[in-house]
Coordinates of C-alpha atoms in Angstrom, one line a residue:
M334 CA -23.1 5.2 20.9
T335 CA -21.8 7.4 23.7
N336 CA -18.5 6.8 25.4
L337 CA -16.5 8.6 28.1
L338 CA -13.6 8.8 25.6
L339 CA -15.6 10.5 22.9
D340 CA -16.9 14.1 22.4
L341 CA -14.3 15.5 24.8
P342 CA -13.8 19.3 24.9
P343 CA -10.6 20.5 23.1
L344 CA -7.5 20.3 25.1
S345 CA -6.4 23.9 26.0
A346 CA -2.9 25.2 25.6
A347 CA -2.8 25.8 29.4
R348 CA -3.7 22.2 30.1
F349 CA -1.1 21.0 27.6
A350 CA 1.5 23.3 29.3
S351 CA 0.6 22.0 32.7
I352 CA 1.3 18.4 31.6
E353 CA 4.7 19.5 30.3
D354 CA 5.4 21.1 33.7
R355 CA 4.6 17.8 35.5
V356 CA 7.0 15.9 33.2
A357 CA 9.7 18.5 34.0
R358 CA 9.1 17.9 37.7
L359 CA 9.3 14.1 37.2
L360 CA 12.8 14.7 35.6
G361 CA 13.8 17.3 38.2
T362 CA 14.8 19.6 35.3
G363 CA 14.8 23.3 34.7
Q364 CA 15.4 22.7 31.0
D365 CA 12.6 23.3 28.4
V366 CA 10.4 20.2 28.2
L367 CA 8.3 19.4 25.1
V368 CA 5.6 16.8 25.0
T369 CA 5.7 15.5 21.4
Q370 CA 2.7 14.0 19.7
G371 CA 3.9 10.5 18.8
E372 CA 5.7 7.4 20.1
A373 CA 9.2 8.1 21.4
L374 CA 10.9 7.3 18.1
L375 CA 9.6 10.8 17.0
P376 CA 11.6 12.9 19.4
L377 CA 14.5 10.4 19.4
E378 CA 14.9 10.9 15.6
G379 CA 13.9 14.5 15.6
A380 CA 16.6 15.4 18.2
I381 CA 19.4 13.7 16.3
R382 CA 18.4 15.3 13.0
A383 CA 18.1 18.7 14.7
A384 CA 21.5 18.6 16.5
A385 CA 23.7 16.6 14.1
G386 CA 24.9 17.2 10.6
P387 CA 27.8 17.0 8.2
G388 CA 30.1 18.8 10.6
T389 CA 29.3 16.5 13.6
T390 CA 31.6 13.9 14.9
A391 CA 29.5 11.6 17.1
L392 CA 30.4 8.9 19.6
N393 CA 27.6 6.4 19.4
V394 CA 27.5 4.0 22.2
I395 CA 25.9 0.6 21.3
T396 CA 24.7 -1.6 24.1
G397 CA 21.6 -2.9 22.2
P398 CA 19.5 -2.4 19.2
Y399 CA 18.5 1.2 19.8
G400 CA 22.1 2.3 19.8
Q401 CA 22.5 0.7 16.4
T402 CA 19.5 2.7 15.2
F403 CA 20.9 6.0 16.4
G404 CA 24.1 5.3 14.5
D405 CA 22.1 4.8 11.3
W406 CA 20.3 8.1 11.8
L407 CA 23.6 10.0 12.6
R408 CA 25.2 8.6 9.4
D409 CA 22.1 9.6 7.4
C410 CA 22.5 13.1 8.7
G411 CA 26.0 13.2 7.3
A412 CA 27.8 13.0 10.7
T413 CA 31.1 11.1 11.2
V414 CA 30.2 8.3 13.5
I415 CA 32.5 6.5 15.9
D416 CA 30.7 3.4 17.3
L417 CA 31.6 2.2 20.7
T418 CA 30.1 -1.3 20.9
V419 CA 30.1 -3.5 24.1
P420 CA 28.7 -7.0 24.5
F421 CA 24.9 -6.9 25.2
H422 CA 25.4 -8.9 28.5
T423 CA 27.2 -5.9 30.1
A424 CA 27.2 -2.1 30.2
V425 CA 29.6 0.5 28.8
T426 CA 31.9 2.2 31.3
A427 CA 32.9 5.9 31.7
E428 CA 36.5 4.8 31.2
Q429 CA 35.6 3.4 27.8
V430 CA 34.0 6.7 26.9
R431 CA 37.0 8.6 28.1
D432 CA 39.3 6.4 26.0
A433 CA 37.2 7.2 22.9
F434 CA 37.6 10.9 23.5
T435 CA 41.4 10.4 24.0
E436 CA 41.5 8.6 20.6
H437 CA 39.1 11.0 18.9
P438 CA 39.3 14.5 20.6
E439 CA 37.1 15.9 17.8
I440 CA 34.0 14.2 19.2
D441 CA 31.3 16.8 19.8
F442 CA 28.2 14.7 20.2
V443 CA 27.5 11.6 22.3
S444 CA 24.5 9.3 21.9
L445 CA 23.6 6.8 24.6
V446 CA 20.7 4.6 25.7
H447 CA 20.2 4.6 29.4
A448 CA 18.5 1.3 29.8
E449 CA 18.1 -1.2 26.9
A450 CA 14.9 -3.0 27.7
A451 CA 15.6 -5.3 24.7
T452 CA 18.8 -6.6 26.2
G453 CA 18.3 -5.9 29.9
N454 CA 21.3 -3.7 30.6
T455 CA 21.6 -0.2 32.0
N456 CA 24.5 2.2 31.6
P457 CA 26.1 4.5 34.3
V458 CA 24.9 7.8 32.9
A459 CA 26.1 10.0 35.8
A460 CA 29.7 8.9 35.4
I461 CA 29.5 9.1 31.6
G462 CA 28.0 12.6 31.8
E463 CA 31.0 13.8 33.8
V464 CA 33.4 12.7 31.0
V465 CA 31.2 14.2 28.3
R466 CA 31.1 17.6 30.2
E467 CA 34.9 17.6 30.5
H468 CA 35.2 17.5 26.7
G469 CA 32.3 19.9 26.0
A470 CA 30.3 17.5 23.8
L471 CA 26.6 17.6 23.4
F472 CA 25.0 14.7 25.4
Y473 CA 21.9 12.9 23.9
L474 CA 20.2 10.3 26.1
D475 CA 17.4 7.8 25.4
A476 CA 15.7 7.3 28.8
V477 CA 12.5 5.9 27.4
A478 CA 12.8 2.6 29.2
S479 CA 14.6 3.8 32.4
V480 CA 12.3 6.7 33.5
G481 CA 10.2 5.5 36.4
A482 CA 12.4 2.4 36.9
E483 CA 15.5 4.2 38.0
P484 CA 16.7 7.8 38.5
V485 CA 16.7 10.0 35.4
L486 CA 18.3 13.4 36.1
P487 CA 19.2 15.4 33.0
D488 CA 20.4 18.5 34.8
A489 CA 22.5 16.7 37.4
W490 CA 24.1 14.5 34.7
G491 CA 24.7 17.2 32.1
V492 CA 22.3 15.7 29.5
D493 CA 21.4 18.1 26.8
L494 CA 18.7 16.1 25.0
C495 CA 16.8 13.6 27.2
V496 CA 14.0 11.7 25.5
I497 CA 11.4 9.7 27.6
G498 CA 8.3 7.7 26.9
A499 CA 5.5 6.7 29.2
Q500 CA 4.7 3.2 28.0
K501 CA 7.2 1.2 30.0
A502 CA 8.0 1.8 33.7
M503 CA 5.7 4.8 33.9
G504 CA 2.8 2.5 33.0
G505 CA 1.3 5.1 30.7
P506 CA 0.4 5.6 27.0
A507 CA 2.7 4.9 24.0
G508 CA 1.3 7.6 21.8
V509 CA 3.0 10.7 23.3
S510 CA 6.6 11.2 24.5
A511 CA 8.7 14.0 25.8
V512 CA 12.2 15.6 25.4
S513 CA 14.1 17.9 27.7
V514 CA 16.3 20.4 25.8
S515 CA 19.2 22.4 27.2
E516 CA 20.1 25.9 26.0
R517 CA 23.3 24.4 24.4
A518 CA 21.2 22.0 22.5
W519 CA 18.8 24.7 21.2
A520 CA 21.8 26.8 20.1
R521 CA 23.3 23.7 18.3
M522 CA 20.0 23.2 16.5
A523 CA 19.6 26.8 15.5
A524 CA 23.1 26.8 14.0
N525 CA 22.4 23.6 12.0
P526 CA 21.2 24.4 8.5
H527 CA 20.1 20.8 8.1
A528 CA 17.8 20.7 11.2
P529 CA 14.2 19.8 10.2
R530 CA 11.9 22.8 9.8
R531 CA 8.2 22.9 8.9
S532 CA 8.2 19.2 9.7
Y533 CA 6.6 16.8 12.1
L534 CA 10.2 16.0 13.2
S535 CA 11.0 19.6 13.9
L536 CA 11.8 20.5 17.5
L537 CA 12.7 24.1 16.4
D538 CA 9.2 24.6 15.1
W539 CA 7.9 23.8 18.6
K540 CA 10.4 26.1 20.3
E541 CA 9.8 29.1 18.1
R542 CA 6.0 28.8 17.9
W543 CA 5.2 27.3 21.3
I544 CA 7.9 27.9 23.9
D545 CA 9.1 31.3 22.6
G546 CA 5.4 32.3 22.2
G547 CA 4.8 31.7 25.9
R548 CA 3.0 28.4 25.4
K549 CA -0.3 30.1 24.5
A550 CA -1.1 28.6 21.1
L551 CA -0.6 24.9 20.1
L552 CA 0.9 24.2 16.8
H553 CA -1.8 21.7 15.9
A554 CA -4.6 19.7 17.5
P555 CA -2.9 17.5 20.1
A556 CA -3.4 13.8 20.6
Q557 CA -6.2 14.4 23.1
L558 CA -6.7 10.9 24.6
E559 CA -2.9 10.3 24.9
M560 CA -2.3 13.6 26.6
L561 CA -5.1 12.9 29.1
A562 CA -3.6 9.4 29.7
L563 CA -0.2 10.9 30.2
E564 CA -1.7 13.3 32.8
A565 CA -3.4 10.4 34.6
C566 CA -0.1 8.4 34.5
L567 CA 1.8 11.3 36.1
E568 CA -0.9 11.8 38.7
R569 CA -0.6 8.1 39.6
I570 CA 3.2 8.3 39.9
E571 CA 2.9 11.4 42.1
A572 CA 0.4 9.7 44.3
E573 CA 2.5 6.5 44.8
G574 CA 5.7 8.5 45.0
L575 CA 8.5 8.2 42.4
D576 CA 10.8 6.6 44.9
A577 CA 8.2 3.9 45.6
V578 CA 7.7 3.3 41.9
M579 CA 11.4 2.9 41.4
A580 CA 11.7 0.6 44.4
R581 CA 9.0 -1.7 42.9
H582 CA 11.0 -2.0 39.7
A583 CA 14.3 -2.7 41.6
S584 CA 12.6 -5.3 43.7
A585 CA 11.0 -7.0 40.6
A586 CA 14.4 -7.1 38.9
A587 CA 16.2 -8.6 41.9
T588 CA 13.5 -11.1 42.5
T589 CA 13.5 -12.3 38.9
R590 CA 17.3 -12.8 38.9
A591 CA 17.2 -14.6 42.2
G592 CA 14.3 -16.7 41.2
A593 CA 15.8 -17.7 37.9
S594 CA 19.0 -18.7 39.5
A595 CA 17.0 -20.8 42.1
L596 CA 15.1 -22.6 39.4
G597 CA 18.4 -24.1 38.1
G598 CA 18.3 -26.2 35.0
G599 CA 20.8 -23.9 33.2
I600 CA 18.5 -20.8 33.0
A601 CA 20.4 -17.8 34.2
P602 CA 20.5 -14.0 34.0
Y603 CA 21.6 -12.8 30.6
V604 CA 23.3 -9.7 32.0
H605 CA 26.1 -11.1 34.1
D606 CA 26.6 -8.4 36.7
A607 CA 23.5 -7.3 38.7
A608 CA 24.9 -3.8 38.8
D609 CA 24.7 -3.7 35.0
A610 CA 21.1 -5.0 34.9
A611 CA 18.2 -2.7 34.1
P612 CA 15.4 -2.6 36.7
V613 CA 12.8 -2.1 33.9
A614 CA 13.1 -5.6 32.5
T615 CA 15.2 -8.7 33.2
T616 CA 16.7 -10.9 30.4
L617 CA 17.4 -14.5 31.0
R618 CA 19.6 -16.9 29.0
A619 CA 17.8 -20.1 27.9
P620 CA 19.5 -23.4 28.9
D621 CA 21.6 -25.2 26.4
G622 CA 19.6 -27.5 24.2
T623 CA 16.5 -25.2 24.4
T624 CA 15.3 -22.3 22.3
A625 CA 14.1 -19.2 24.0
S626 CA 11.3 -18.5 21.6
D627 CA 10.0 -22.0 22.1
L628 CA 10.1 -21.7 25.9
V629 CA 8.2 -18.4 25.8
A630 CA 5.6 -19.8 23.4
R631 CA 5.0 -22.7 25.8
A632 CA 4.7 -20.4 28.8
L633 CA 2.3 -18.0 27.0
A634 CA 0.2 -20.9 25.8
A635 CA -0.8 -21.5 29.4
D636 CA -1.2 -17.7 30.2
P637 CA -1.1 -15.3 27.3
E638 CA -1.3 -12.3 29.6
L639 CA 2.2 -12.9 31.1
P640 CA 4.7 -10.1 30.3
L641 CA 7.2 -12.6 28.6
A642 CA 8.9 -12.3 25.3
A643 CA 11.8 -13.8 23.4
G644 CA 14.7 -11.7 22.3
G645 CA 14.5 -10.0 18.9
G646 CA 16.2 -11.3 15.8
A647 CA 19.1 -13.6 16.5
L648 CA 18.5 -13.3 20.2
A649 CA 15.2 -15.2 19.9
R650 CA 17.2 -18.4 20.3
E651 CA 18.9 -17.6 23.5
M652 CA 17.2 -14.7 25.3
I653 CA 14.0 -14.6 27.4
R654 CA 12.7 -11.2 28.5
V655 CA 10.6 -10.7 31.6
N656 CA 9.0 -7.3 31.1
H657 CA 8.2 -6.5 34.8
Y658 CA 7.5 -2.8 34.3
G659 CA 4.7 -0.4 35.1
P660 CA 1.8 -2.3 36.7
D661 CA 3.7 -5.6 36.2
A662 CA 6.5 -4.5 38.5
T663 CA 5.1 -6.8 41.3
R664 CA 6.2 -9.9 43.1
G665 CA 3.1 -11.7 41.9
T666 CA 3.9 -11.0 38.3
V667 CA 7.4 -12.2 38.7
R668 CA 6.3 -15.4 40.5
A669 CA 3.8 -16.2 37.7
C670 CA 6.4 -15.7 35.0
L671 CA 9.0 -17.9 36.7
A672 CA 6.4 -20.6 37.4
A673 CA 5.3 -20.6 33.7
L674 CA 8.9 -20.8 32.6
A675 CA 9.5 -23.6 35.0
T676 CA 6.6 -25.5 33.5
A677 CA 7.8 -24.8 30.0
L678 CA 11.3 -26.0 30.9
T679 CA 9.9 -29.2 32.4
D680 CA 7.9 -29.8 29.3
A681 CA 11.1 -29.4 27.3
G682 CA 12.8 -32.0 29.3
V683 CA 14.8 -29.7 31.6
R684 CA 14.8 -30.5 35.4
V685 CA 14.2 -27.4 37.5
D686 CA 13.4 -26.8 41.2
L687 CA 10.1 -24.9 41.1
A688 CA 9.6 -25.0 44.9

């Protein structure tokens, strides 16, 4: 059989570099940008293992499950970890980060998730970045869920390691991701004897053999289809306009919150304050006497294509997630999700106002 996705000519180094340049423009950054060949967990872990070690004192902000994962990686690297945990229905504040520095002035690394799609909150990175810069710490940011849904500005915010993925608000592939790296971060990695080398996790290998070599020879055969999909995704965002893409997500989030409140019956936004709610996805609290996973199963039984999910782990009982991102950041998708949830609630004996 023949297929347009098969028998493609090899991706050249120049084409690969041009895609990296488009990612840099998306982020408005003058930092080095690496497109890494794997889902975003690859650069997320690689960046922590490269920049942190036994001499590191890390402030790890936890506003959802990914923050918990980062703390595990940091401890595994031998770092001293100070966890700053806030309830998942809210966001961390710059004042809380400042208080942590006051109590632990030895902090030299801060890890933060911008938007937690799993819990539906988003954190004020710009304000937190000012505090981190004041204390000279290295700033690591997971912007996988936020990029495309809200501004992500590594240079303006003083972010040293900013990891993004294309599979959520960007509406692109999951098999490649990217990280922007400041000069301070490269220096920290180079000075870290525990940083991965000759490893798929190694960012330093890419710097020395790709960036320092003028981006003329790739380290290995790239993920061809994923790279082309990322290029197409970036072209689509450029054509629509990043501001328009972000506006779609903000509108979808606001519509979901308003629609859920209008349904009544006890269903309500999980994140209390709209200012703390992520535009990439909206989480809802299931009414008393119902189970979120049951309501989602009922809704999906009628339409399996709806971007609905129950919360993970213990949150499966109380949290419903409307994943209105990428091509699903539309009014029609939101209306369909709310209508399906209204039917599921009615079937469960909860009175709602669908009209």
